[in-house]
PDB file of C-alpha atoms in Angstrom:
ATOM      1  CA  MET A   1      -5.993  -4.136  22.949  1.00 52.00           C
ATOM      2  CA  THR A   2      -8.570  -6.485  21.511  1.00 59.00           C
ATOM      3  CA  GLY A   3      -7.943  -7.833  18.032  1.00 61.00           C
ATOM      4  CA  ARG A   4     -10.553  -5.507  16.564  1.00 63.00           C
ATOM      5  CA  TYR A   5      -9.027  -2.335  17.979  1.00 78.00           C
ATOM      6  CA  ARG A   6      -5.488  -3.522  17.277  1.00 86.00           C
ATOM      7  CA  ASN A   7      -6.259  -4.123  13.620  1.00 85.00           C
ATOM      8  CA  ALA A   8      -8.044  -0.782  13.340  1.00 84.00           C
ATOM      9  CA  GLY A   9      -5.023   0.958  14.865  1.00 89.00           C
ATOM     10  CA  LEU A  10      -2.660  -0.879  12.518  1.00 91.00           C
ATOM     11  CA  PHE A  11      -4.843   0.061   9.555  1.00 89.00           C
ATOM     12  CA  LEU A  12      -4.652   3.757  10.420  1.00 89.00           C
ATOM     13  CA  THR A  13      -0.917   3.484  11.102  1.00 92.00           C
ATOM     14  CA  LEU A  14      -0.440   1.880   7.686  1.00 91.00           C
ATOM     15  CA  ALA A  15      -2.346   4.724   6.028  1.00 87.00           C
ATOM     16  CA  VAL A  16      -0.114   7.289   7.750  1.00 88.00           C
ATOM     17  CA  LEU A  17       3.091   5.471   6.767  1.00 90.00           C
ATOM     18  CA  PHE A  18       2.024   5.057   3.145  1.00 86.00           C
ATOM     19  CA  GLY A  19       0.831   8.673   3.066  1.00 80.00           C
ATOM     20  CA  LEU A  20       4.235   9.914   4.235  1.00 81.00           C
ATOM     21  CA  SER A  21       5.870   8.224   1.273  1.00 80.00           C
ATOM     22  CA  PHE A  22       4.334  10.747  -1.126  1.00 71.00           C
ATOM     23  CA  ILE A  23       6.794  13.414  -0.029  1.00 73.00           C
ATOM     24  CA  GLY A  24       9.808  11.122  -0.350  1.00 80.00           C
ATOM     25  CA  ILE A  25       8.780   9.666  -3.710  1.00 80.00           C
ATOM     26  CA  LYS A  26       8.082  13.097  -5.185  1.00 76.00           C
ATOM     27  CA  THR A  27      11.494  14.383  -4.067  1.00 79.00           C
ATOM     28  CA  GLY A  28      13.423  11.245  -4.988  1.00 85.00           C
ATOM     29  CA  LEU A  29      12.043  10.925  -8.519  1.00 84.00           C
ATOM     30  CA  ASP A  30      13.447  14.363  -9.347  1.00 83.00           C
ATOM     31  CA  ALA A  31      16.977  12.947  -8.947  1.00 86.00           C
ATOM     32  CA  LEU A  32      16.776   9.144  -9.184  1.00 90.00           C
ATOM     33  CA  PRO A  33      15.713   6.797 -11.995  1.00 92.00           C
ATOM     34  CA  PRO A  34      12.349   5.218 -11.099  1.00 92.00           C
ATOM     35  CA  LEU A  35      13.221   1.511 -11.087  1.00 94.00           C
ATOM     36  CA  PHE A  36      16.532   2.155  -9.347  1.00 94.00           C
ATOM     37  CA  PHE A  37      14.775   4.277  -6.713  1.00 93.00           C
ATOM     38  CA  ALA A  38      12.098   1.622  -6.205  1.00 93.00           C
ATOM     39  CA  GLY A  39      14.786  -1.032  -5.691  1.00 94.00           C
ATOM     40  CA  LEU A  40      16.788   1.214  -3.379  1.00 93.00           C
ATOM     41  CA  ARG A  41      13.938   1.510  -0.885  1.00 93.00           C
ATOM     42  CA  PHE A  42      13.987  -2.269  -0.435  1.00 95.00           C
ATOM     43  CA  ASP A  43      17.812  -2.474  -0.402  1.00 95.00           C
ATOM     44  CA  ILE A  44      17.586  -0.590   2.882  1.00 95.00           C
ATOM     45  CA  ALA A  45      14.384  -2.045   4.312  1.00 95.00           C
ATOM     46  CA  ALA A  46      14.945  -5.759   3.580  1.00 95.00           C
ATOM     47  CA  PRO A  47      18.253  -6.205   5.502  1.00 95.00           C
ATOM     48  CA  LEU A  48      16.847  -4.316   8.496  1.00 95.00           C
ATOM     49  CA  LEU A  49      13.801  -6.569   8.634  1.00 95.00           C
ATOM     50  CA  LEU A  50      15.779  -9.767   8.038  1.00 95.00           C
ATOM     51  CA  VAL A  51      18.099  -8.975  10.962  1.00 95.00           C
ATOM     52  CA  PHE A  52      15.125  -8.168  13.179  1.00 94.00           C
ATOM     53  CA  ALA A  53      13.319 -11.340  12.085  1.00 94.00           C
ATOM     54  CA  ALA A  54      16.396 -13.471  12.856  1.00 93.00           C
ATOM     55  CA  LEU A  55      16.519 -11.999  16.367  1.00 93.00           C
ATOM     56  CA  ARG A  56      12.783 -12.074  17.001  1.00 91.00           C
ATOM     57  CA  TYR A  57      11.602 -15.371  15.471  1.00 90.00           C
ATOM     58  CA  ASP A  58      12.820 -18.936  15.791  1.00 87.00           C
ATOM     59  CA  ALA A  59      11.439 -19.800  12.351  1.00 84.00           C
ATOM     60  CA  TRP A  60      12.454 -16.705  10.410  1.00 91.00           C
ATOM     61  CA  TYR A  61      13.353 -18.338   7.096  1.00 91.00           C
ATOM     62  CA  PRO A  62      11.163 -20.268   4.623  1.00 94.00           C
ATOM     63  CA  THR A  63      10.914 -24.041   4.984  1.00 92.00           C
ATOM     64  CA  ASP A  64       7.449 -24.942   3.744  1.00 93.00           C
ATOM     65  CA  PRO A  65       6.670 -24.980  -0.014  1.00 94.00           C
ATOM     66  CA  ARG A  66       3.883 -22.495   0.686  1.00 95.00           C
ATOM     67  CA  ASP A  67       6.468 -20.100   2.158  1.00 95.00           C
ATOM     68  CA  PHE A  68       8.514 -20.138  -1.043  1.00 96.00           C
ATOM     69  CA  LEU A  69       5.404 -19.714  -3.174  1.00 96.00           C
ATOM     70  CA  ALA A  70       4.182 -16.794  -1.049  1.00 95.00           C
ATOM     71  CA  ILE A  71       7.604 -15.108  -1.172  1.00 96.00           C
ATOM     72  CA  ALA A  72       7.580 -15.430  -4.963  1.00 96.00           C
ATOM     73  CA  VAL A  73       4.087 -13.919  -5.176  1.00 95.00           C
ATOM     74  CA  GLY A  74       4.961 -11.120  -2.753  1.00 95.00           C
ATOM     75  CA  GLY A  75       8.315 -10.336  -4.372  1.00 96.00           C
ATOM     76  CA  ILE A  76       6.935 -10.281  -7.901  1.00 96.00           C
ATOM     77  CA  ALA A  77       3.457  -8.758  -7.463  1.00 94.00           C
ATOM     78  CA  LEU A  78       3.444  -6.726  -4.241  1.00 93.00           C
ATOM     79  CA  ILE A  79       7.030  -5.478  -4.373  1.00 95.00           C
ATOM     80  CA  ALA A  80       8.475  -5.470  -7.897  1.00 95.00           C
ATOM     81  CA  ALA A  81       5.393  -5.016 -10.107  1.00 94.00           C
ATOM     82  CA  ASN A  82       3.538  -2.694  -7.735  1.00 92.00           C
ATOM     83  CA  ASN A  83       6.450  -0.367  -6.972  1.00 92.00           C
ATOM     84  CA  GLY A  84       8.198  -0.541 -10.331  1.00 93.00           C
ATOM     85  CA  LEU A  85       5.081   0.277 -12.339  1.00 92.00           C
ATOM     86  CA  LEU A  86       3.926   2.941  -9.876  1.00 88.00           C
ATOM     87  CA  PHE A  87       7.279   4.752  -9.917  1.00 89.00           C
ATOM     88  CA  LEU A  88       7.452   4.559 -13.705  1.00 89.00           C
ATOM     89  CA  GLY A  89       3.952   5.936 -14.074  1.00 84.00           C
ATOM     90  CA  GLN A  90       4.444   8.838 -11.674  1.00 80.00           C
ATOM     91  CA  GLN A  91       7.207  10.219 -13.848  1.00 80.00           C
ATOM     92  CA  SER A  92       4.890  11.581 -16.506  1.00 76.00           C
ATOM     93  CA  ILE A  93       1.404  11.945 -15.026  1.00 70.00           C
ATOM     94  CA  THR A  94       0.158  14.222 -12.298  1.00 64.00           C
ATOM     95  CA  PRO A  95      -0.163  12.998  -8.702  1.00 64.00           C
ATOM     96  CA  ALA A  96      -3.920  13.621  -8.951  1.00 60.00           C
ATOM     97  CA  THR A  97      -4.270  11.289 -11.906  1.00 65.00           C
ATOM     98  CA  ALA A  98      -2.032   8.651 -10.297  1.00 69.00           C
ATOM     99  CA  SER A  99      -3.988   8.821  -7.031  1.00 68.00           C
ATOM    100  CA  VAL A 100      -7.343   8.217  -8.684  1.00 68.00           C
ATOM    101  CA  MET A 101      -6.053   5.371 -10.860  1.00 71.00           C
ATOM    102  CA  TYR A 102      -4.214   3.727  -7.987  1.00 76.00           C
ATOM    103  CA  ALA A 103      -7.373   4.018  -5.883  1.00 72.00           C
ATOM    104  CA  LEU A 104      -8.938   1.444  -8.211  1.00 73.00           C
ATOM    105  CA  ASN A 105      -6.972  -1.119  -6.178  1.00 77.00           C
ATOM    106  CA  PRO A 106      -9.748  -1.553  -3.536  1.00 77.00           C
ATOM    107  CA  ILE A 107     -12.182  -2.201  -6.394  1.00 76.00           C
ATOM    108  CA  LEU A 108      -9.894  -4.687  -8.154  1.00 78.00           C
ATOM    109  CA  ALA A 109      -9.217  -6.668  -4.960  1.00 80.00           C
ATOM    110  CA  PRO A 110     -12.838  -7.868  -4.562  1.00 78.00           C
ATOM    111  CA  VAL A 111     -12.890  -8.841  -8.242  1.00 76.00           C
ATOM    112  CA  PHE A 112      -9.818 -11.049  -7.813  1.00 80.00           C
ATOM    113  CA  ALA A 113     -11.132 -12.333  -4.470  1.00 79.00           C
ATOM    114  CA  ILE A 114     -14.308 -13.545  -6.166  1.00 77.00           C
ATOM    115  CA  GLY A 115     -12.330 -15.482  -8.756  1.00 72.00           C
ATOM    116  CA  ILE A 116      -9.512 -16.798  -6.547  1.00 77.00           C
ATOM    117  CA  LEU A 117     -11.026 -17.106  -3.065  1.00 72.00           C
ATOM    118  CA  GLY A 118     -14.666 -17.555  -3.971  1.00 71.00           C
ATOM    119  CA  ASP A 119     -15.575 -14.534  -1.844  1.00 67.00           C
ATOM    120  CA  ARG A 120     -18.810 -12.712  -2.448  1.00 71.00           C
ATOM    121  CA  LEU A 121     -19.663  -9.075  -1.790  1.00 67.00           C
ATOM    122  CA  ASP A 122     -23.295  -8.216  -1.231  1.00 74.00           C
ATOM    123  CA  ALA A 123     -24.840  -5.099  -2.750  1.00 77.00           C
ATOM    124  CA  ARG A 124     -24.121  -2.941   0.299  1.00 78.00           C
ATOM    125  CA  ASP A 125     -20.449  -3.979   0.347  1.00 75.00           C
ATOM    126  CA  ALA A 126     -20.122  -3.054  -3.323  1.00 77.00           C
ATOM    127  CA  VAL A 127     -21.786   0.307  -2.695  1.00 82.00           C
ATOM    128  CA  GLY A 128     -19.381   0.928   0.198  1.00 78.00           C
ATOM    129  CA  VAL A 129     -16.367   0.310  -2.041  1.00 75.00           C
ATOM    130  CA  LEU A 130     -17.747   2.642  -4.718  1.00 81.00           C
ATOM    131  CA  ILE A 131     -18.550   5.371  -2.175  1.00 82.00           C
ATOM    132  CA  GLY A 132     -14.950   5.201  -0.989  1.00 77.00           C
ATOM    133  CA  LEU A 133     -13.730   5.754  -4.555  1.00 76.00           C
ATOM    134  CA  VAL A 134     -16.057   8.747  -4.888  1.00 82.00           C
ATOM    135  CA  GLY A 135     -14.495  10.174  -1.732  1.00 77.00           C
ATOM    136  CA  VAL A 136     -11.008   9.832  -3.225  1.00 72.00           C
ATOM    137  CA  VAL A 137     -12.150  11.641  -6.372  1.00 76.00           C
ATOM    138  CA  VAL A 138     -13.629  14.461  -4.251  1.00 77.00           C
ATOM    139  CA  ILE A 139     -10.352  14.834  -2.331  1.00 68.00           C
ATOM    140  CA  VAL A 140      -8.031  14.686  -5.349  1.00 64.00           C
ATOM    141  CA  GLN A 141     -10.356  16.683  -7.634  1.00 69.00           C
ATOM    142  CA  PRO A 142      -8.971  15.466 -10.937  1.00 65.00           C
ATOM    143  CA  THR A 143     -10.023  17.606 -13.867  1.00 66.00           C
ATOM    144  CA  PRO A 144     -10.545  16.425 -17.446  1.00 67.00           C
ATOM    145  CA  GLU A 145      -7.261  18.144 -18.254  1.00 65.00           C
ATOM    146  CA  THR A 146      -5.272  16.247 -15.606  1.00 59.00           C
ATOM    147  CA  LEU A 147      -6.883  12.926 -16.455  1.00 58.00           C
ATOM    148  CA  THR A 148      -6.018  13.322 -20.138  1.00 61.00           C
ATOM    149  CA  ALA A 149      -2.554  14.820 -19.575  1.00 59.00           C
ATOM    150  CA  GLY A 150       0.517  12.601 -19.781  1.00 59.00           C
ATOM    151  CA  SER A 151       1.111   9.488 -21.797  1.00 65.00           C
ATOM    152  CA  THR A 152      -1.292   6.577 -22.050  1.00 70.00           C
ATOM    153  CA  VAL A 153       1.585   4.239 -21.229  1.00 78.00           C
ATOM    154  CA  ALA A 154       2.192   6.007 -17.896  1.00 78.00           C
ATOM    155  CA  LYS A 155      -1.453   5.608 -16.938  1.00 77.00           C
ATOM    156  CA  LEU A 156      -1.331   1.930 -17.831  1.00 82.00           C
ATOM    157  CA  TYR A 157       1.730   1.599 -15.588  1.00 86.00           C
ATOM    158  CA  VAL A 158      -0.229   2.922 -12.592  1.00 83.00           C
ATOM    159  CA  LEU A 159      -3.218   0.722 -13.387  1.00 83.00           C
ATOM    160  CA  GLY A 160      -0.822  -2.215 -13.620  1.00 89.00           C
ATOM    161  CA  ALA A 161       0.568  -1.323 -10.193  1.00 90.00           C
ATOM    162  CA  ALA A 162      -2.940  -1.290  -8.719  1.00 86.00           C
ATOM    163  CA  ALA A 163      -3.698  -4.653 -10.329  1.00 89.00           C
ATOM    164  CA  GLY A 164      -0.394  -6.079  -9.063  1.00 91.00           C
ATOM    165  CA  ILE A 165      -1.025  -5.272  -5.420  1.00 91.00           C
ATOM    166  CA  ALA A 166      -4.661  -6.408  -5.683  1.00 88.00           C
ATOM    167  CA  VAL A 167      -3.954  -9.825  -7.194  1.00 91.00           C
ATOM    168  CA  GLY A 168      -0.837 -10.343  -5.060  1.00 91.00           C
ATOM    169  CA  SER A 169      -2.699  -9.696  -1.815  1.00 90.00           C
ATOM    170  CA  VAL A 170      -5.511 -12.070  -2.776  1.00 89.00           C
ATOM    171  CA  LEU A 171      -3.073 -14.820  -3.792  1.00 91.00           C
ATOM    172  CA  LEU A 172      -1.241 -14.522  -0.462  1.00 90.00           C
ATOM    173  CA  ARG A 173      -4.525 -15.038   1.366  1.00 87.00           C
ATOM    174  CA  ARG A 174      -5.161 -18.126  -0.783  1.00 88.00           C
ATOM    175  CA  ILE A 175      -1.690 -19.594  -0.114  1.00 91.00           C
ATOM    176  CA  GLU A 176      -1.753 -18.992   3.684  1.00 89.00           C
ATOM    177  CA  PRO A 177       1.981 -19.577   4.297  1.00 92.00           C
ATOM    178  CA  PRO A 178       3.005 -20.725   7.803  1.00 93.00           C
ATOM    179  CA  LEU A 179       5.918 -18.253   7.922  1.00 93.00           C
ATOM    180  CA  PRO A 180       5.078 -15.225  10.134  1.00 92.00           C
ATOM    181  CA  SER A 181       4.110 -12.018   8.351  1.00 90.00           C
ATOM    182  CA  LEU A 182       7.223  -9.982   9.241  1.00 93.00           C
ATOM    183  CA  PRO A 183       9.848 -12.408   7.894  1.00 94.00           C
ATOM    184  CA  MET A 184       7.533 -13.081   4.957  1.00 94.00           C
ATOM    185  CA  ALA A 185       7.564  -9.370   4.139  1.00 94.00           C
ATOM    186  CA  ALA A 186      11.349  -9.205   4.545  1.00 95.00           C
ATOM    187  CA  TRP A 187      12.067 -12.092   2.166  1.00 96.00           C
ATOM    188  CA  SER A 188       9.570 -10.722  -0.366  1.00 96.00           C
ATOM    189  CA  MET A 189      11.337  -7.350  -0.221  1.00 96.00           C
ATOM    190  CA  ALA A 190      14.709  -8.997  -0.822  1.00 96.00           C
ATOM    191  CA  LEU A 191      13.385 -10.827  -3.894  1.00 97.00           C
ATOM    192  CA  GLY A 192      11.596  -7.713  -5.122  1.00 96.00           C
ATOM    193  CA  ALA A 193      14.754  -5.624  -4.795  1.00 96.00           C
ATOM    194  CA  VAL A 194      16.676  -8.092  -6.966  1.00 96.00           C
ATOM    195  CA  ILE A 195      13.941  -8.003  -9.625  1.00 97.00           C
ATOM    196  CA  LEU A 196      13.752  -4.197  -9.568  1.00 96.00           C
ATOM    197  CA  HIS A 197      17.514  -3.734  -9.919  1.00 95.00           C
ATOM    198  CA  ALA A 198      17.671  -6.303 -12.711  1.00 96.00           C
ATOM    199  CA  SER A 199      14.859  -4.416 -14.461  1.00 95.00           C
ATOM    200  CA  SER A 200      16.687  -1.129 -13.882  1.00 95.00           C
ATOM    201  CA  LEU A 201      19.859  -2.471 -15.510  1.00 94.00           C
ATOM    202  CA  ALA A 202      17.857  -3.956 -18.390  1.00 95.00           C
ATOM    203  CA  ALA A 203      16.210  -0.564 -18.960  1.00 93.00           C
ATOM    204  CA  GLY A 204      19.607   1.154 -19.058  1.00 92.00           C
ATOM    205  CA  GLU A 205      19.042   3.297 -15.981  1.00 91.00           C
ATOM    206  CA  ALA A 206      22.055   4.947 -14.381  1.00 86.00           C
ATOM    207  CA  VAL A 207      23.339   3.667 -11.033  1.00 84.00           C
ATOM    208  CA  VAL A 208      23.340   6.659  -8.679  1.00 82.00           C
ATOM    209  CA  THR A 209      25.930   6.480  -5.891  1.00 76.00           C
ATOM    210  CA  SER A 210      25.592   9.972  -4.390  1.00 75.00           C
ATOM    211  CA  GLY A 211      22.991  12.630  -3.881  1.00 73.00           C
ATOM    212  CA  THR A 212      22.057  15.783  -2.063  1.00 82.00           C
ATOM    213  CA  ARG A 213      20.975  15.802   1.555  1.00 85.00           C
ATOM    214  CA  GLY A 214      17.384  16.176   0.415  1.00 82.00           C
ATOM    215  CA  VAL A 215      17.597  13.095  -1.818  1.00 86.00           C
ATOM    216  CA  VAL A 216      19.173  11.029   0.982  1.00 88.00           C
ATOM    217  CA  PHE A 217      16.400  12.120   3.338  1.00 88.00           C
ATOM    218  CA  ALA A 218      13.774  11.217   0.724  1.00 87.00           C
ATOM    219  CA  VAL A 219      15.232   7.739   0.255  1.00 90.00           C
ATOM    220  CA  LEU A 220      15.405   7.101   4.006  1.00 91.00           C
ATOM    221  CA  LEU A 221      11.857   8.397   4.499  1.00 89.00           C
ATOM    222  CA  VAL A 222      10.507   6.027   1.870  1.00 91.00           C
ATOM    223  CA  ALA A 223      12.718   3.082   2.893  1.00 93.00           C
ATOM    224  CA  ILE A 224      12.317   3.044   6.668  1.00 93.00           C
ATOM    225  CA  PRO A 225       8.917   4.293   7.906  1.00 93.00           C
ATOM    226  CA  SER A 226       7.045   3.784   4.626  1.00 91.00           C
ATOM    227  CA  THR A 227       8.601   0.396   3.845  1.00 93.00           C
ATOM    228  CA  ALA A 228      10.398  -1.315   6.745  1.00 93.00           C
ATOM    229  CA  PHE A 229       7.584  -0.400   9.148  1.00 94.00           C
ATOM    230  CA  ALA A 230       4.652  -0.309   6.718  1.00 93.00           C
ATOM    231  CA  TYR A 231       4.964  -3.542   4.749  1.00 93.00           C
ATOM    232  CA  PRO A 232       5.021  -5.909   7.768  1.00 93.00           C
ATOM    233  CA  ILE A 233       1.802  -4.224   8.916  1.00 94.00           C
ATOM    234  CA  TYR A 234       0.322  -4.698   5.461  1.00 93.00           C
ATOM    235  CA  TYR A 235       1.252  -8.390   5.414  1.00 92.00           C
ATOM    236  CA  HIS A 236      -0.206  -8.856   8.916  1.00 91.00           C
ATOM    237  CA  LEU A 237      -3.499  -7.242   7.956  1.00 91.00           C
ATOM    238  CA  LEU A 238      -3.789  -9.432   4.864  1.00 89.00           C
ATOM    239  CA  GLY A 239      -3.962 -12.439   7.154  1.00 86.00           C
ATOM    240  CA  ALA A 240      -6.015 -10.767   9.872  1.00 86.00           C
ATOM    241  CA  ILE A 241      -8.774  -8.944   7.974  1.00 83.00           C
ATOM    242  CA  GLY A 242      -8.309 -10.124   4.384  1.00 85.00           C
ATOM    243  CA  PRO A 243      -7.169  -8.448   1.165  1.00 85.00           C
ATOM    244  CA  VAL A 244     -10.417  -6.624   0.379  1.00 79.00           C
ATOM    245  CA  ARG A 245     -10.535  -4.687   3.643  1.00 82.00           C
ATOM    246  CA  THR A 246      -6.755  -4.234   3.867  1.00 86.00           C
ATOM    247  CA  ASN A 247      -6.617  -2.613   0.431  1.00 83.00           C
ATOM    248  CA  LEU A 248      -9.168  -0.021   1.560  1.00 82.00           C
ATOM    249  CA  VAL A 249      -6.085   1.747   2.915  1.00 84.00           C
ATOM    250  CA  GLY A 250      -5.792   3.125  -0.625  1.00 79.00           C
ATOM    251  CA  TYR A 251      -8.839   5.282   0.147  1.00 77.00           C
ATOM    252  CA  VAL A 252      -7.377   6.665   3.378  1.00 80.00           C
ATOM    253  CA  VAL A 253      -3.902   7.491   2.017  1.00 77.00           C
ATOM    254  CA  PRO A 254      -5.064  10.614   0.079  1.00 75.00           C
ATOM    255  CA  ILE A 255      -6.519  11.969   3.327  1.00 76.00           C
ATOM    256  CA  VAL A 256      -3.200  11.413   5.101  1.00 78.00           C
ATOM    257  CA  ALA A 257      -1.322  12.971   2.183  1.00 73.00           C
ATOM    258  CA  ALA A 258      -3.521  16.071   2.497  1.00 72.00           C
ATOM    259  CA  LEU A 259      -2.812  16.318   6.235  1.00 77.00           C
ATOM    260  CA  VAL A 260       0.929  15.832   5.630  1.00 73.00           C
ATOM    261  CA  GLY A 261       0.791  18.598   3.043  1.00 68.00           C
ATOM    262  CA  LEU A 262      -0.855  20.864   5.614  1.00 72.00           C
ATOM    263  CA  VAL A 263       1.658  20.150   8.387  1.00 74.00           C
ATOM    264  CA  VAL A 264       4.887  19.809   6.391  1.00 70.00           C
ATOM    265  CA  LEU A 265       4.315  21.899   3.276  1.00 62.00           C
ATOM    266  CA  GLN A 266       1.794  24.374   4.749  1.00 69.00           C
ATOM    267  CA  GLN A 267      -0.666  23.522   2.008  1.00 65.00           C
ATOM    268  CA  PRO A 268      -4.173  24.492   3.164  1.00 69.00           C
ATOM    269  CA  ILE A 269      -6.930  21.893   3.359  1.00 66.00           C
ATOM    270  CA  ASN A 270      -9.893  22.985   1.283  1.00 69.00           C
ATOM    271  CA  LEU A 271     -13.565  22.179   1.671  1.00 77.00           C
ATOM    272  CA  ALA A 272     -13.376  19.378  -0.904  1.00 73.00           C
ATOM    273  CA  THR A 273     -10.832  17.529   1.255  1.00 69.00           C
ATOM    274  CA  VAL A 274     -13.114  17.742   4.287  1.00 75.00           C
ATOM    275  CA  VAL A 275     -16.144  16.582   2.293  1.00 80.00           C
ATOM    276  CA  GLY A 276     -14.104  13.800   0.688  1.00 76.00           C
ATOM    277  CA  PHE A 277     -12.975  12.614   4.113  1.00 74.00           C
ATOM    278  CA  PHE A 278     -16.550  12.135   5.276  1.00 80.00           C
ATOM    279  CA  VAL A 279     -17.496  10.420   2.001  1.00 81.00           C
ATOM    280  CA  VAL A 280     -14.619   7.949   2.432  1.00 77.00           C
ATOM    281  CA  LEU A 281     -15.645   7.476   6.062  1.00 75.00           C
ATOM    282  CA  ALA A 282     -19.201   6.719   4.943  1.00 81.00           C
ATOM    283  CA  GLY A 283     -17.996   4.104   2.466  1.00 77.00           C
ATOM    284  CA  VAL A 284     -15.753   2.371   4.991  1.00 73.00           C
ATOM    285  CA  SER A 285     -18.510   2.518   7.630  1.00 76.00           C
ATOM    286  CA  LEU A 286     -20.907   0.826   5.230  1.00 77.00           C
ATOM    287  CA  LEU A 287     -18.403  -1.978   4.649  1.00 69.00           C
ATOM    288  CA  GLU A 288     -17.811  -2.337   8.376  1.00 67.00           C
ATOM    289  CA  ARG A 289     -21.454  -1.715   9.324  1.00 73.00           C
ATOM    290  CA  GLU A 290     -21.654  -4.622  11.765  1.00 70.00           C
ATOM    291  CA  ILE A 291     -18.668  -3.410  13.779  1.00 63.00           C
ATOM    292  CA  VAL A 292     -19.925   0.198  13.664  1.00 64.00           C
ATOM    293  CA  ALA A 293     -23.355  -0.901  14.904  1.00 71.00           C
ATOM    294  CA  GLU A 294     -21.803  -2.857  17.775  1.00 69.00           C
ATOM    295  CA  GLU A 295     -19.673   0.085  18.840  1.00 60.00           C
ATOM    296  CA  LEU A 296     -22.597   2.521  18.684  1.00 65.00           C
ATOM    297  CA  ALA A 297     -24.688   0.131  20.766  1.00 69.00           C
ATOM    298  CA  ARG A 298     -21.862  -0.147  23.286  1.00 66.00           C
ATOM    299  CA  LEU A 299     -21.570   3.649  23.523  1.00 62.00           C
ATOM    300  CA  ARG A 300     -25.325   3.960  24.091  1.00 64.00           C
TER     301      ARG A 300
END
């Protein structure tokens, strides 16, 4: 596959893997404390990736100062802050509200990119990002009641999670560590897990050592496909296509979640979901208009 098609395939794969996590997170939060659950996903994923990295790469551990700096940024912002705040927020607000607030991430990323990387979005790029957000709103259909329900603190948690992943992804692009993306993700997960468990203990959360079969399945679903497989892809795309375009995955995840709900939970897809899909597609197509034009010309 050419780089263009490979990155497009990885982008869609990432959306599917992140979309699958909705089922596991929803089930797990019914039985597990949020910070403990967030740390547990990386307790499982980080060792698996570190073993694989040691077998796959000659240079699988950090040596350059930029590696250590990138691991610190990834562990604190992308892993600990993003997951910890998101899990805390989802305890007391509806998934619809959380989805819309978290979908501000693709809007925040260009803002940070302008300040940190000196990037510039032209008017059409900005319109494409906004159209994508409109598509998410159409799919989720938040009502005034759902947007005002729940605590203000919980909503700020989710907004903080969106800001964490946005600024973390931009900083990683600025640092450009020489360590490959997969071991970089693994070491960031290990650091993030330590921070999350320390935060869990500081918050007085209980340490859960057993659970039902459903809880175990939820943890494994979140930890392996949605973390051990997903985060290395995310780190790779940050270097390949940049943080602004990589974070557009936040617009595609609600579509995947709707399809997962149809297949797994037999939840019907309504007209709003279909319309929202095409609105998101229009926004992404506007951002990637040069590639779309080339492919249409090739097909003709």
